[in-house]
GROMACS .gro file of N, CA and C in nm:
model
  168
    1UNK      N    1   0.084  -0.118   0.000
    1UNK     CA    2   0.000   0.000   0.000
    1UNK      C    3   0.089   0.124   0.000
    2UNK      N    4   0.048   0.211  -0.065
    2UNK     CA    5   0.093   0.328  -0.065
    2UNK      C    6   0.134   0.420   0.056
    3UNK      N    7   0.217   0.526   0.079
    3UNK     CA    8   0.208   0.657   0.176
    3UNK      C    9   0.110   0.736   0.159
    4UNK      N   10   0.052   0.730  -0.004
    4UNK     CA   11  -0.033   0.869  -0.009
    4UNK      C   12  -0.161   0.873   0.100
    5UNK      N   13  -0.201   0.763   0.141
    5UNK     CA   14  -0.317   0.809   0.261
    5UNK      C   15  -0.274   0.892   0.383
    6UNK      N   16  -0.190   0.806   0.417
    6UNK     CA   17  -0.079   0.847   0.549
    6UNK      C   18  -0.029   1.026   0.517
    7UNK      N   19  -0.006   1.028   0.400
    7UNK     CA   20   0.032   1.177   0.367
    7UNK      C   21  -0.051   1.292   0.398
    8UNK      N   22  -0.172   1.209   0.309
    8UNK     CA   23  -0.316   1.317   0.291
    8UNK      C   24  -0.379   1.373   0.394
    9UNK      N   25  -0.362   1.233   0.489
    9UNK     CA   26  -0.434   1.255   0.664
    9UNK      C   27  -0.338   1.352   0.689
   10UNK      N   28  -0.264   1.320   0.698
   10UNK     CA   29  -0.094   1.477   0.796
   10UNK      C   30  -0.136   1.630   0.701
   11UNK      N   31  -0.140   1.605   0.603
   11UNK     CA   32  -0.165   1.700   0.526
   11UNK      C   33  -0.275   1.838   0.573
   12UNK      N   34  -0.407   1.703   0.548
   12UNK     CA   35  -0.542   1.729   0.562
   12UNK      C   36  -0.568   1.824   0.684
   13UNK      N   37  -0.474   1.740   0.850
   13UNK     CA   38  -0.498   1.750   0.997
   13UNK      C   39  -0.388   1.875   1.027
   14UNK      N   40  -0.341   1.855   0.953
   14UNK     CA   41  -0.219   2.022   0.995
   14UNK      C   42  -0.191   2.117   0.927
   15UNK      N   43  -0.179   2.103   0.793
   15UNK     CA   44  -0.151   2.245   0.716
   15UNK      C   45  -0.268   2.284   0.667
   16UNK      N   46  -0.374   2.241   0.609
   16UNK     CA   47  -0.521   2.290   0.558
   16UNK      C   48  -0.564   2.411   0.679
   17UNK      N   49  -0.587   2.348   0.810
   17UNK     CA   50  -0.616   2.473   0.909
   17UNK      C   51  -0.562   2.538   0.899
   18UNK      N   52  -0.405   2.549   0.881
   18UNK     CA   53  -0.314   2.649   0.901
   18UNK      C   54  -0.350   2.743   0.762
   19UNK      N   55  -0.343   2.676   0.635
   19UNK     CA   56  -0.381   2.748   0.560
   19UNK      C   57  -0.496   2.844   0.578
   20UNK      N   58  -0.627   2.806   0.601
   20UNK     CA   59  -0.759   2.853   0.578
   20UNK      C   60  -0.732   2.989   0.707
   21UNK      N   61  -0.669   2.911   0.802
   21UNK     CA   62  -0.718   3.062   0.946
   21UNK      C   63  -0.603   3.183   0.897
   22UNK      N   64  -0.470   3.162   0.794
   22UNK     CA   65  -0.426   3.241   0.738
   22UNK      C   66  -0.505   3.348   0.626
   23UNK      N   67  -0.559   3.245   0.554
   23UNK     CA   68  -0.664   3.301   0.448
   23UNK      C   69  -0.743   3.358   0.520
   24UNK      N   70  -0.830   3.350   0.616
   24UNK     CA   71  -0.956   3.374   0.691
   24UNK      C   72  -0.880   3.529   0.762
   25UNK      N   73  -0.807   3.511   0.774
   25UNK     CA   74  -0.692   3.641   0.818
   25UNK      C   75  -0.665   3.780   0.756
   26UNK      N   76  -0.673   3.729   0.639
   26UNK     CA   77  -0.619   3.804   0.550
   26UNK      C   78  -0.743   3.846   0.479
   27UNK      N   79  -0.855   3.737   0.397
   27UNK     CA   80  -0.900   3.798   0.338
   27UNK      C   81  -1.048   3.775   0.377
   28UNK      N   82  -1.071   3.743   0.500
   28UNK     CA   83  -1.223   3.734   0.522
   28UNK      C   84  -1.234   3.564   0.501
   29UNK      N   85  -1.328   3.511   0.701
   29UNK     CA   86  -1.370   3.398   0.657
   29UNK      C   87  -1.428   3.332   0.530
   30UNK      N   88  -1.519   3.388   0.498
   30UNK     CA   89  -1.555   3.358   0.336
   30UNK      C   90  -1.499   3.264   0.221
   31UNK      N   91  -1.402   3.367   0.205
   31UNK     CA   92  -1.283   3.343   0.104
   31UNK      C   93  -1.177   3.222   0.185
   32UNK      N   94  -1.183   3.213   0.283
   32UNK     CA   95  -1.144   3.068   0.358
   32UNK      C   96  -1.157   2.983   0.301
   33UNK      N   97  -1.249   2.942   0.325
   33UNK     CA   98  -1.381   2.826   0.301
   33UNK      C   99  -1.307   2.796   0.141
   34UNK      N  100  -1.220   2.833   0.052
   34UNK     CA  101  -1.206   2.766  -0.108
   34UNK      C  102  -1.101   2.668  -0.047
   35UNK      N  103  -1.020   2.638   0.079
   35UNK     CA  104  -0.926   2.622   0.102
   35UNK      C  105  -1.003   2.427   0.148
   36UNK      N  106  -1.067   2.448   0.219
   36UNK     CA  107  -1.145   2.318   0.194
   36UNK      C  108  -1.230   2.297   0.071
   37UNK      N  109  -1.250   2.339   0.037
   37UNK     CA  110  -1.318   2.329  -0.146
   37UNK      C  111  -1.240   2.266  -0.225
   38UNK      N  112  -1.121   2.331  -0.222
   38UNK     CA  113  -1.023   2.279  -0.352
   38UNK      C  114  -0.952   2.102  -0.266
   39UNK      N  115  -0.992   2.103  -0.131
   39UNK     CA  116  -0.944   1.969  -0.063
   39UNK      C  117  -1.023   1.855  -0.120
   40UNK      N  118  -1.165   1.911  -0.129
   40UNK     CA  119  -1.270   1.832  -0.173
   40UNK      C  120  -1.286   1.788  -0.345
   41UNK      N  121  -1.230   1.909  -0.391
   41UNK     CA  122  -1.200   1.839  -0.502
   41UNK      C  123  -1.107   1.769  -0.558
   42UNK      N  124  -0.969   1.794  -0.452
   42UNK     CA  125  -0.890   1.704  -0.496
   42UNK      C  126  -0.884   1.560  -0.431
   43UNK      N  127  -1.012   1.510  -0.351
   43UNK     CA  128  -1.018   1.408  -0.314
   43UNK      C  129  -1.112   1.346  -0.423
   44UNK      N  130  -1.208   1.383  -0.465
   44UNK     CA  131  -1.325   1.348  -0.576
   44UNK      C  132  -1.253   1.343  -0.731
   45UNK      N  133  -1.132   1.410  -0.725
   45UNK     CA  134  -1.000   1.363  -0.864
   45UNK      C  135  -0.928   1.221  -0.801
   46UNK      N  136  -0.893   1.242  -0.653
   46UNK     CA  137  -0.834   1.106  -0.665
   46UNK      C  138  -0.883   1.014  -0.684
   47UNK      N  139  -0.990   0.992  -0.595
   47UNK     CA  140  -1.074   0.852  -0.649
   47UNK      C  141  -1.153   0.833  -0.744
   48UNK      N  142  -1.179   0.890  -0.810
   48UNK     CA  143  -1.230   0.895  -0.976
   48UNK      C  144  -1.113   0.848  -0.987
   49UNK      N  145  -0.979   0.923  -0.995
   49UNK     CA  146  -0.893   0.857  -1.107
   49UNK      C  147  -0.874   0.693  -1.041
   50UNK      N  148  -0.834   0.626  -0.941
   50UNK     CA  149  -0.804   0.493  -0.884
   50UNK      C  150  -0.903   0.459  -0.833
   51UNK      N  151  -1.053   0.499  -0.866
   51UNK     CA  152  -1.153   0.399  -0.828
   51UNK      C  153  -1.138   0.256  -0.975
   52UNK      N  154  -1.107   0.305  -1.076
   52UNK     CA  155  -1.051   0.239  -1.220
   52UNK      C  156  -1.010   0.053  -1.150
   53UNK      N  157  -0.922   0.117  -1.081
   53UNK     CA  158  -0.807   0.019  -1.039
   53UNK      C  159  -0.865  -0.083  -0.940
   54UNK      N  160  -0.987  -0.099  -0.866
   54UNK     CA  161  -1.106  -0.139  -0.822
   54UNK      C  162  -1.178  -0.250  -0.829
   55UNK      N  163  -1.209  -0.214  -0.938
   55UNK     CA  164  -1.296  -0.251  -1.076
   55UNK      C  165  -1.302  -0.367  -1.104
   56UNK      N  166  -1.382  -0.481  -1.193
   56UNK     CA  167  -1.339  -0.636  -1.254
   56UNK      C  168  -1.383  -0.627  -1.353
   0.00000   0.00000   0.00000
């Protein structure tokens, strides 16, 4: 099995907050909020792309 889960979780659990309460800082909670958006879509790209791999 891969690292990339193991990555995504560390990722996900420590720098995303850090990102968004920076953003939320700077430019208004609001504009935060893309910072989990773009998380969500890059989870709905990953498994689209390796749900494939799944498959029979």
């Amino acid at each position: 099995m891969s690292d990339w889960p193991r990555l995504l979780a560390i990722v996900g659990g420590a720098l995303v907050p850090l990102a968004q309460s920076v953003l939320a800082d700077a430019f208004g909670v609001q504009l935060s909020f893309l910072v989990p958006a773009a998380c969500y879509l890059f989870v709905i790209y990953y498994g689209l792309k390796y749900a494939a791999m799944y498959q029979r």
